[in-house]
PDB file of C-alpha atoms in Angstrom:
ATOM      1  CA  MET A1300       5.089 -14.521  -1.181  1.00  0.00           C
ATOM      2  CA  TYR A1301       5.157 -10.890  -0.094  1.00  0.00           C
ATOM      3  CA  ASP A1302       2.137  -8.894   1.070  1.00  0.00           C
ATOM      4  CA  ILE A1303       3.249  -5.305   0.667  1.00  0.00           C
ATOM      5  CA  HIS A1304       0.201  -3.732   2.315  1.00  0.00           C
ATOM      6  CA  CYS A1305      -1.952  -4.779   5.268  1.00  0.00           C
ATOM      7  CA  HIS A1306      -3.092  -3.416   8.636  1.00  0.00           C
ATOM      8  CA  LEU A1307      -2.087  -5.716  11.466  1.00  0.00           C
ATOM      9  CA  ASP A1308      -3.121  -3.208  14.150  1.00  0.00           C
ATOM     10  CA  HIS A1309      -6.797  -3.759  13.353  1.00  0.00           C
ATOM     11  CA  PRO A1310      -8.652  -5.534  16.208  1.00  0.00           C
ATOM     12  CA  SER A1311      -9.629  -8.404  13.901  1.00  0.00           C
ATOM     13  CA  MET A1312      -5.936  -9.240  13.450  1.00  0.00           C
ATOM     14  CA  LYS A1313      -5.217 -10.136  17.064  1.00  0.00           C
ATOM     15  CA  SER A1314      -5.936 -13.803  16.429  1.00  0.00           C
ATOM     16  CA  VAL A1315      -3.983 -13.698  13.162  1.00  0.00           C
ATOM     17  CA  LEU A1316      -0.667 -12.336  14.356  1.00  0.00           C
ATOM     18  CA  GLY A1317       0.629 -15.572  15.801  1.00  0.00           C
ATOM     19  CA  ASN A1318      -0.684 -17.700  12.964  1.00  0.00           C
ATOM     20  CA  ILE A1319       0.458 -16.044   9.765  1.00  0.00           C
ATOM     21  CA  SER A1320       1.348 -18.977   7.566  1.00  0.00           C
ATOM     22  CA  LYS A1321       5.093 -18.903   7.011  1.00  0.00           C
ATOM     23  CA  ASP A1322       4.843 -21.250   4.048  1.00  0.00           C
ATOM     24  CA  LYS A1323       2.815 -18.547   2.258  1.00  0.00           C
ATOM     25  CA  ILE A1324       4.152 -15.290   3.687  1.00  0.00           C
ATOM     26  CA  LYS A1325       7.825 -14.477   3.275  1.00  0.00           C
ATOM     27  CA  GLY A1326       7.473 -10.844   4.326  1.00  0.00           C
ATOM     28  CA  LEU A1327       4.926  -8.061   4.699  1.00  0.00           C
ATOM     29  CA  ILE A1328       4.375  -4.379   5.403  1.00  0.00           C
ATOM     30  CA  THR A1329       1.855  -3.375   8.054  1.00  0.00           C
ATOM     31  CA  SER A1330       0.564   0.153   7.670  1.00  0.00           C
ATOM     32  CA  GLY A1331      -0.451   2.654  10.356  1.00  0.00           C
ATOM     33  CA  ILE A1332      -2.780   5.190   8.792  1.00  0.00           C
ATOM     34  CA  GLU A1333      -3.759   7.508  11.660  1.00  0.00           C
ATOM     35  CA  TYR A1334      -2.301   8.888  14.865  1.00  0.00           C
ATOM     36  CA  SER A1335      -3.830   6.201  17.102  1.00  0.00           C
ATOM     37  CA  SER A1336      -2.403   3.353  15.010  1.00  0.00           C
ATOM     38  CA  TRP A1337       1.195   4.480  14.541  1.00  0.00           C
ATOM     39  CA  THR A1338       2.652   3.252  17.819  1.00  0.00           C
ATOM     40  CA  ASP A1339       0.505   0.097  17.683  1.00  0.00           C
ATOM     41  CA  ASN A1340       2.193  -0.959  14.452  1.00  0.00           C
ATOM     42  CA  LEU A1341       5.643  -0.211  15.832  1.00  0.00           C
ATOM     43  CA  LYS A1342       4.916  -2.377  18.870  1.00  0.00           C
ATOM     44  CA  ILE A1343       3.846  -5.240  16.598  1.00  0.00           C
ATOM     45  CA  ALA A1344       7.102  -4.945  14.651  1.00  0.00           C
ATOM     46  CA  GLN A1345       9.064  -5.143  17.899  1.00  0.00           C
ATOM     47  CA  ARG A1346       7.543  -8.583  18.537  1.00  0.00           C
ATOM     48  CA  CYS A1347       7.477  -9.939  14.983  1.00  0.00           C
ATOM     49  CA  PRO A1348       9.787  -9.505  11.962  1.00  0.00           C
ATOM     50  CA  PHE A1349       7.382  -7.286  10.051  1.00  0.00           C
ATOM     51  CA  ASN A1350       8.061  -4.072   8.169  1.00  0.00           C
ATOM     52  CA  VAL A1351       6.110  -0.893   8.909  1.00  0.00           C
ATOM     53  CA  SER A1352       4.813   2.084   6.959  1.00  0.00           C
ATOM     54  CA  LEU A1353       3.331   5.085   8.743  1.00  0.00           C
ATOM     55  CA  GLY A1354       1.340   8.036   7.468  1.00  0.00           C
ATOM     56  CA  LEU A1355      -1.827  10.074   7.745  1.00  0.00           C
ATOM     57  CA  HIS A1356      -4.407   8.615   5.368  1.00  0.00           C
ATOM     58  CA  PRO A1357      -6.631  11.184   3.589  1.00  0.00           C
ATOM     59  CA  PHE A1358      -9.697   9.747   5.384  1.00  0.00           C
ATOM     60  CA  PHE A1359      -8.298  11.173   8.629  1.00  0.00           C
ATOM     61  CA  VAL A1360      -7.377  14.609   7.319  1.00  0.00           C
ATOM     62  CA  LYS A1361     -10.040  16.771   8.927  1.00  0.00           C
ATOM     63  CA  GLU A1362      -8.102  19.720  10.345  1.00  0.00           C
ATOM     64  CA  LYS A1363      -4.559  21.022  10.592  1.00  0.00           C
ATOM     65  CA  HIS A1364      -2.496  18.206  12.015  1.00  0.00           C
ATOM     66  CA  SER A1365       0.143  18.857  14.654  1.00  0.00           C
ATOM     67  CA  GLU A1366       0.533  15.053  14.726  1.00  0.00           C
ATOM     68  CA  LEU A1367       2.821  15.322  11.688  1.00  0.00           C
ATOM     69  CA  ILE A1368       5.588  16.498  14.018  1.00  0.00           C
ATOM     70  CA  PHE A1369       5.155  13.320  16.031  1.00  0.00           C
ATOM     71  CA  LEU A1370       4.973  11.279  12.827  1.00  0.00           C
ATOM     72  CA  LYS A1371       8.351  12.499  11.627  1.00  0.00           C
ATOM     73  CA  GLU A1372      10.017  11.174  14.782  1.00  0.00           C
ATOM     74  CA  LEU A1373       8.294   7.804  14.471  1.00  0.00           C
ATOM     75  CA  LEU A1374       9.387   7.520  10.850  1.00  0.00           C
ATOM     76  CA  LYS A1375      12.969   7.295  12.105  1.00  0.00           C
ATOM     77  CA  ASP A1376      12.263   3.941  13.775  1.00  0.00           C
ATOM     78  CA  LYS A1377      14.468   1.158  12.374  1.00  0.00           C
ATOM     79  CA  ASN A1378      11.450  -0.954  11.338  1.00  0.00           C
ATOM     80  CA  VAL A1379       9.794   1.806   9.297  1.00  0.00           C
ATOM     81  CA  ILE A1380      10.588   1.393   5.612  1.00  0.00           C
ATOM     82  CA  ALA A1381       8.037   3.728   3.990  1.00  0.00           C
ATOM     83  CA  VAL A1382       5.734   6.685   4.492  1.00  0.00           C
ATOM     84  CA  GLY A1383       2.136   5.664   3.894  1.00  0.00           C
ATOM     85  CA  GLU A1384      -0.394   5.112   3.104  1.00  0.00           C
ATOM     86  CA  ILE A1385      -0.838   8.758   2.213  1.00  0.00           C
ATOM     87  CA  GLY A1386      -2.395  10.548  -0.712  1.00  0.00           C
ATOM     88  CA  LEU A1387      -5.607  12.107  -1.971  1.00  0.00           C
ATOM     89  CA  ASP A1388      -9.198  10.870  -2.009  1.00  0.00           C
ATOM     90  CA  TYR A1389     -11.941  12.958  -3.627  1.00  0.00           C
ATOM     91  CA  TYR A1390     -14.702  10.377  -3.305  1.00  0.00           C
ATOM     92  CA  ASN A1391     -18.043  11.627  -1.947  1.00  0.00           C
ATOM     93  CA  ASP A1392     -17.647  12.718   1.701  1.00  0.00           C
ATOM     94  CA  TYR A1393     -13.952  13.522   1.278  1.00  0.00           C
ATOM     95  CA  VAL A1394     -14.184  15.877  -1.696  1.00  0.00           C
ATOM     96  CA  GLY A1395     -14.838  18.880   0.574  1.00  0.00           C
ATOM     97  CA  SER A1396     -11.357  18.682   2.069  1.00  0.00           C
ATOM     98  CA  LYS A1397      -9.383  18.843  -1.190  1.00  0.00           C
ATOM     99  CA  GLU A1398      -7.113  21.749  -0.244  1.00  0.00           C
ATOM    100  CA  LEU A1399      -6.442  20.394   3.234  1.00  0.00           C
ATOM    101  CA  GLN A1400      -5.701  16.925   1.851  1.00  0.00           C
ATOM    102  CA  GLN A1401      -3.234  18.425  -0.607  1.00  0.00           C
ATOM    103  CA  ASP A1402      -1.491  20.405   2.137  1.00  0.00           C
ATOM    104  CA  VAL A1403      -1.120  17.415   4.471  1.00  0.00           C
ATOM    105  CA  PHE A1404      -0.045  15.157   1.611  1.00  0.00           C
ATOM    106  CA  TYR A1405       2.571  17.660   0.480  1.00  0.00           C
ATOM    107  CA  LYS A1406       3.992  17.944   4.005  1.00  0.00           C
ATOM    108  CA  GLN A1407       4.281  14.177   4.318  1.00  0.00           C
ATOM    109  CA  MET A1408       6.002  13.957   0.946  1.00  0.00           C
ATOM    110  CA  ILE A1409       8.534  16.463   2.255  1.00  0.00           C
ATOM    111  CA  GLN A1410       9.111  14.247   5.297  1.00  0.00           C
ATOM    112  CA  ALA A1411       9.646  11.244   3.035  1.00  0.00           C
ATOM    113  CA  ARG A1412      12.177  13.156   0.968  1.00  0.00           C
ATOM    114  CA  GLU A1413      14.065  14.361   4.026  1.00  0.00           C
ATOM    115  CA  LEU A1414      14.251  10.816   5.440  1.00  0.00           C
ATOM    116  CA  ASN A1415      14.908   9.229   2.026  1.00  0.00           C
ATOM    117  CA  LEU A1416      11.905   6.896   2.370  1.00  0.00           C
ATOM    118  CA  PRO A1417       9.671   5.431  -0.371  1.00  0.00           C
ATOM    119  CA  VAL A1418       5.999   6.425  -0.286  1.00  0.00           C
ATOM    120  CA  ILE A1419       2.950   4.146  -0.357  1.00  0.00           C
ATOM    121  CA  LEU A1420       0.141   6.022  -2.078  1.00  0.00           C
ATOM    122  CA  HIS A1421      -3.634   6.025  -1.800  1.00  0.00           C
ATOM    123  CA  CYS A1422      -5.386   7.807  -4.654  1.00  0.00           C
ATOM    124  CA  ARG A1423      -9.032   7.882  -5.695  1.00  0.00           C
ATOM    125  CA  LYS A1424     -10.509  10.299  -8.220  1.00  0.00           C
ATOM    126  CA  ALA A1425      -7.537  12.614  -7.670  1.00  0.00           C
ATOM    127  CA  TYR A1426      -4.770  11.606 -10.059  1.00  0.00           C
ATOM    128  CA  ASP A1427      -4.365  15.050 -11.661  1.00  0.00           C
ATOM    129  CA  ASP A1428      -3.738  16.791  -8.332  1.00  0.00           C
ATOM    130  CA  LEU A1429      -1.611  13.887  -7.103  1.00  0.00           C
ATOM    131  CA  TYR A1430       0.546  14.108 -10.219  1.00  0.00           C
ATOM    132  CA  ALA A1431       1.024  17.863  -9.746  1.00  0.00           C
ATOM    133  CA  ILE A1432       2.394  17.316  -6.225  1.00  0.00           C
ATOM    134  CA  LEU A1433       4.557  14.352  -7.222  1.00  0.00           C
ATOM    135  CA  LYS A1434       6.179  16.541  -9.871  1.00  0.00           C
ATOM    136  CA  GLN A1435       7.406  18.855  -7.108  1.00  0.00           C
ATOM    137  CA  ILE A1436       8.987  16.344  -4.715  1.00  0.00           C
ATOM    138  CA  GLU A1437      11.299  13.451  -5.562  1.00  0.00           C
ATOM    139  CA  VAL A1438      11.393  10.402  -3.284  1.00  0.00           C
ATOM    140  CA  PRO A1439      13.230   7.060  -3.744  1.00  0.00           C
ATOM    141  CA  ALA A1440      10.140   5.197  -4.981  1.00  0.00           C
ATOM    142  CA  LEU A1441       6.360   5.430  -5.200  1.00  0.00           C
ATOM    143  CA  ILE A1442       4.090   2.451  -4.547  1.00  0.00           C
ATOM    144  CA  PHE A1443       0.528   2.868  -5.782  1.00  0.00           C
ATOM    145  CA  HIS A1444      -1.395   0.766  -3.288  1.00  0.00           C
ATOM    146  CA  SER A1445      -4.464  -1.038  -4.693  1.00  0.00           C
ATOM    147  CA  PHE A1446      -3.994   0.761  -7.992  1.00  0.00           C
ATOM    148  CA  SER A1447      -7.231   1.625  -9.771  1.00  0.00           C
ATOM    149  CA  GLY A1448      -6.267   4.475 -12.066  1.00  0.00           C
ATOM    150  CA  THR A1449      -6.579   4.590 -15.839  1.00  0.00           C
ATOM    151  CA  GLU A1450      -4.308   3.425 -18.617  1.00  0.00           C
ATOM    152  CA  GLN A1451      -3.243   7.049 -18.989  1.00  0.00           C
ATOM    153  CA  ASP A1452      -2.372   7.212 -15.278  1.00  0.00           C
ATOM    154  CA  VAL A1453      -0.134   4.167 -15.683  1.00  0.00           C
ATOM    155  CA  GLY A1454       1.756   6.001 -18.403  1.00  0.00           C
ATOM    156  CA  ARG A1455       2.306   9.325 -16.704  1.00  0.00           C
ATOM    157  CA  MET A1456       3.072   7.884 -13.254  1.00  0.00           C
ATOM    158  CA  GLN A1457       5.933   5.929 -14.810  1.00  0.00           C
ATOM    159  CA  GLU A1458       7.637   9.300 -15.153  1.00  0.00           C
ATOM    160  CA  PHE A1459       8.616   8.653 -11.536  1.00  0.00           C
ATOM    161  CA  ASN A1460      10.099   5.513  -9.995  1.00  0.00           C
ATOM    162  CA  SER A1461       6.609   4.072  -9.612  1.00  0.00           C
ATOM    163  CA  TYR A1462       5.438   0.590  -8.657  1.00  0.00           C
ATOM    164  CA  PHE A1463       1.829  -0.577  -8.937  1.00  0.00           C
ATOM    165  CA  SER A1464       0.243  -2.922  -6.413  1.00  0.00           C
ATOM    166  CA  PHE A1465      -2.879  -5.039  -6.918  1.00  0.00           C
ATOM    167  CA  GLY A1466      -5.035  -6.835  -4.363  1.00  0.00           C
ATOM    168  CA  PHE A1467      -8.324  -8.688  -3.994  1.00  0.00           C
ATOM    169  CA  PRO A1468     -10.300  -6.769  -6.661  1.00  0.00           C
ATOM    170  CA  ILE A1469      -8.387  -8.733  -9.300  1.00  0.00           C
ATOM    171  CA  VAL A1470      -9.673 -11.982  -7.771  1.00  0.00           C
ATOM    172  CA  ASN A1471     -13.180 -10.987  -8.882  1.00  0.00           C
ATOM    173  CA  ILE A1472     -13.759 -12.816 -12.167  1.00  0.00           C
ATOM    174  CA  ASN A1473     -15.887  -9.915 -13.439  1.00  0.00           C
ATOM    175  CA  ASN A1474     -13.309  -7.205 -12.721  1.00  0.00           C
ATOM    176  CA  LYS A1475     -12.158  -6.579 -16.273  1.00  0.00           C
ATOM    177  CA  LYS A1476     -10.563  -3.209 -15.466  1.00  0.00           C
ATOM    178  CA  HIS A1477      -7.959  -4.565 -13.036  1.00  0.00           C
ATOM    179  CA  LYS A1478      -7.182  -7.502 -15.300  1.00  0.00           C
ATOM    180  CA  ARG A1479      -6.587  -5.058 -18.140  1.00  0.00           C
ATOM    181  CA  LEU A1480      -4.453  -2.784 -15.978  1.00  0.00           C
ATOM    182  CA  VAL A1481      -2.192  -5.503 -14.605  1.00  0.00           C
ATOM    183  CA  LYS A1482      -1.269  -6.474 -18.162  1.00  0.00           C
ATOM    184  CA  LEU A1483      -0.103  -2.900 -18.792  1.00  0.00           C
ATOM    185  CA  ILE A1484       2.261  -2.769 -15.829  1.00  0.00           C
ATOM    186  CA  PRO A1485       5.919  -3.555 -16.593  1.00  0.00           C
ATOM    187  CA  LYS A1486       6.726  -6.819 -14.807  1.00  0.00           C
ATOM    188  CA  ASP A1487       9.559  -5.164 -12.878  1.00  0.00           C
ATOM    189  CA  LYS A1488       7.075  -2.616 -11.454  1.00  0.00           C
ATOM    190  CA  LEU A1489       4.438  -5.060 -10.193  1.00  0.00           C
ATOM    191  CA  LEU A1490       3.629  -5.667  -6.511  1.00  0.00           C
ATOM    192  CA  LEU A1491       0.824  -7.568  -4.763  1.00  0.00           C
ATOM    193  CA  GLU A1492      -1.086  -7.055  -1.513  1.00  0.00           C
ATOM    194  CA  THR A1493      -4.129  -7.972   0.569  1.00  0.00           C
ATOM    195  CA  ASP A1494      -4.935  -4.638   2.272  1.00  0.00           C
ATOM    196  CA  SER A1495      -6.282  -6.960   4.946  1.00  0.00           C
ATOM    197  CA  PRO A1496      -8.497  -6.866   6.848  1.00  0.00           C
ATOM    198  CA  TYR A1497     -10.292  -4.115   4.911  1.00  0.00           C
ATOM    199  CA  MET A1498     -10.473  -5.766   1.492  1.00  0.00           C
ATOM    200  CA  ILE A1499     -12.106  -9.140   1.023  1.00  0.00           C
ATOM    201  CA  PRO A1500     -11.771 -11.654  -1.837  1.00  0.00           C
ATOM    202  CA  ARG A1501     -15.469 -11.541  -2.617  1.00  0.00           C
ATOM    203  CA  ASP A1502     -15.427 -14.481  -5.035  1.00  0.00           C
ATOM    204  CA  GLU A1503     -14.413 -16.704  -2.138  1.00  0.00           C
ATOM    205  CA  MET A1504     -17.626 -17.878  -0.471  1.00  0.00           C
ATOM    206  CA  ASP A1505     -16.050 -18.244   2.973  1.00  0.00           C
ATOM    207  CA  LYS A1506     -14.891 -14.617   2.798  1.00  0.00           C
ATOM    208  CA  GLU A1507     -18.200 -12.980   1.902  1.00  0.00           C
ATOM    209  CA  GLU A1508     -18.448 -11.749   5.468  1.00  0.00           C
ATOM    210  CA  GLY A1509     -15.803 -10.952   8.032  1.00  0.00           C
ATOM    211  CA  PHE A1510     -12.205 -10.046   7.372  1.00  0.00           C
ATOM    212  CA  SER A1511      -9.252 -11.157   5.307  1.00  0.00           C
ATOM    213  CA  SER A1512      -5.669 -11.731   6.486  1.00  0.00           C
ATOM    214  CA  PRO A1513      -2.198 -11.698   4.902  1.00  0.00           C
ATOM    215  CA  SER A1514      -2.393 -15.492   4.636  1.00  0.00           C
ATOM    216  CA  ASP A1515      -4.967 -14.966   1.862  1.00  0.00           C
ATOM    217  CA  ILE A1516      -2.298 -13.427  -0.389  1.00  0.00           C
ATOM    218  CA  GLY A1517      -2.089 -16.630  -2.418  1.00  0.00           C
ATOM    219  CA  LEU A1518      -5.486 -15.823  -3.930  1.00  0.00           C
ATOM    220  CA  VAL A1519      -4.056 -12.612  -5.379  1.00  0.00           C
ATOM    221  CA  TYR A1520      -0.935 -14.316  -6.734  1.00  0.00           C
ATOM    222  CA  LYS A1521      -3.040 -17.053  -8.351  1.00  0.00           C
ATOM    223  CA  ALA A1522      -5.398 -14.558 -10.003  1.00  0.00           C
ATOM    224  CA  VAL A1523      -2.524 -12.451 -11.351  1.00  0.00           C
ATOM    225  CA  SER A1524      -0.596 -15.490 -12.587  1.00  0.00           C
ATOM    226  CA  ASP A1525      -3.701 -16.565 -14.509  1.00  0.00           C
ATOM    227  CA  VAL A1526      -4.241 -13.112 -16.013  1.00  0.00           C
ATOM    228  CA  LEU A1527      -0.590 -12.819 -17.077  1.00  0.00           C
ATOM    229  CA  ASP A1528      -0.397 -16.487 -18.092  1.00  0.00           C
ATOM    230  CA  VAL A1529       2.767 -17.070 -16.071  1.00  0.00           C
ATOM    231  CA  SER A1530       3.573 -19.682 -13.459  1.00  0.00           C
ATOM    232  CA  MET A1531       3.100 -18.966  -9.770  1.00  0.00           C
ATOM    233  CA  GLU A1532       6.804 -19.660  -9.274  1.00  0.00           C
ATOM    234  CA  SER A1533       7.912 -17.045 -11.788  1.00  0.00           C
ATOM    235  CA  LEU A1534       5.465 -14.472 -10.390  1.00  0.00           C
ATOM    236  CA  VAL A1535       6.717 -15.068  -6.847  1.00  0.00           C
ATOM    237  CA  LEU A1536      10.316 -14.615  -7.981  1.00  0.00           C
ATOM    238  CA  GLN A1537       9.503 -11.474  -9.977  1.00  0.00           C
ATOM    239  CA  THR A1538       7.666  -9.762  -7.132  1.00  0.00           C
ATOM    240  CA  GLU A1539      10.482 -10.681  -4.744  1.00  0.00           C
ATOM    241  CA  ARG A1540      12.994  -9.036  -7.061  1.00  0.00           C
ATOM    242  CA  ASN A1541      10.778  -5.959  -7.257  1.00  0.00           C
ATOM    243  CA  VAL A1542      10.467  -5.714  -3.470  1.00  0.00           C
ATOM    244  CA  LYS A1543      14.222  -6.117  -3.017  1.00  0.00           C
ATOM    245  CA  ARG A1544      14.860  -3.418  -5.613  1.00  0.00           C
ATOM    246  CA  ILE A1545      12.968  -0.919  -3.450  1.00  0.00           C
ATOM    247  CA  TRP A1546      14.042  -2.243  -0.030  1.00  0.00           C
ATOM    248  CA  LYS A1547      17.370  -4.071   0.188  1.00  0.00           C
ATOM    249  CA  ASP A1548      16.856  -4.725   3.916  1.00  0.00           C
ATOM    250  CA  PHE A1549      13.254  -5.913   3.771  1.00  0.00           C
ATOM    251  CA  ARG A1550      12.576  -7.924   6.945  1.00  0.00           C
ATOM    252  CA  GLU A1551      11.430 -11.489   6.374  1.00  0.00           C
ATOM    253  CA  LEU A1552       9.783 -14.208   8.417  1.00  0.00           C
ATOM    254  CA  SER A1553      12.169 -16.999   9.344  1.00  0.00           C
ATOM    255  CA  ASN A1554      11.222 -20.512   8.287  1.00  0.00           C
TER     256      ASN A1554
END
């Protein structure tokens, strides 16, 4: 199975790095989302066969960022396969920085286009403004991380080469929205993730507190296979094909 979005630089992951279950994880993308985490993720990828995405998450957009110059150089590293996660977030405390978020997002989209890299997107309560920027800049592919938009957003984002990723929220038996959304996604545009350690499979009693890890990805695959009424084997094969369509040289863990 592939986990296309996690954060292995988080302190809670130190004990996980050497124990990621190879019988579950075939490959993953670890994401650096602020200046202090970019080089940490690259160092991890030097030691382990993991893929990396780097970007300035909207949570960390608080002023004009000269770090974007540094980011562009790091994006040229051989283990970096995407820009992200980047995007827009207008939820509560972040709504006051709308214009700045848009400016920083736009600049990172330009970097992705110049380097011919796919983009991993974070979007919350901002799909109209996100769409307006995406219309201006074409990149090889868009991956909507932990997608939680509307049915209408699914439709209009397919105007681009968009993929939609789902994580632990779909494990929640009461989460009808995500179960409805995953049925709308074309099977060749579906990806799965943990967003570990930040997201937790809350229906799992042993995960009510603490952190998750990429080795928990099987919970997501099982939940999605049940919702779509397909076998785990066919879902694993489909998501692998989808990953390989975006990234032909996706690094994998050796058995």
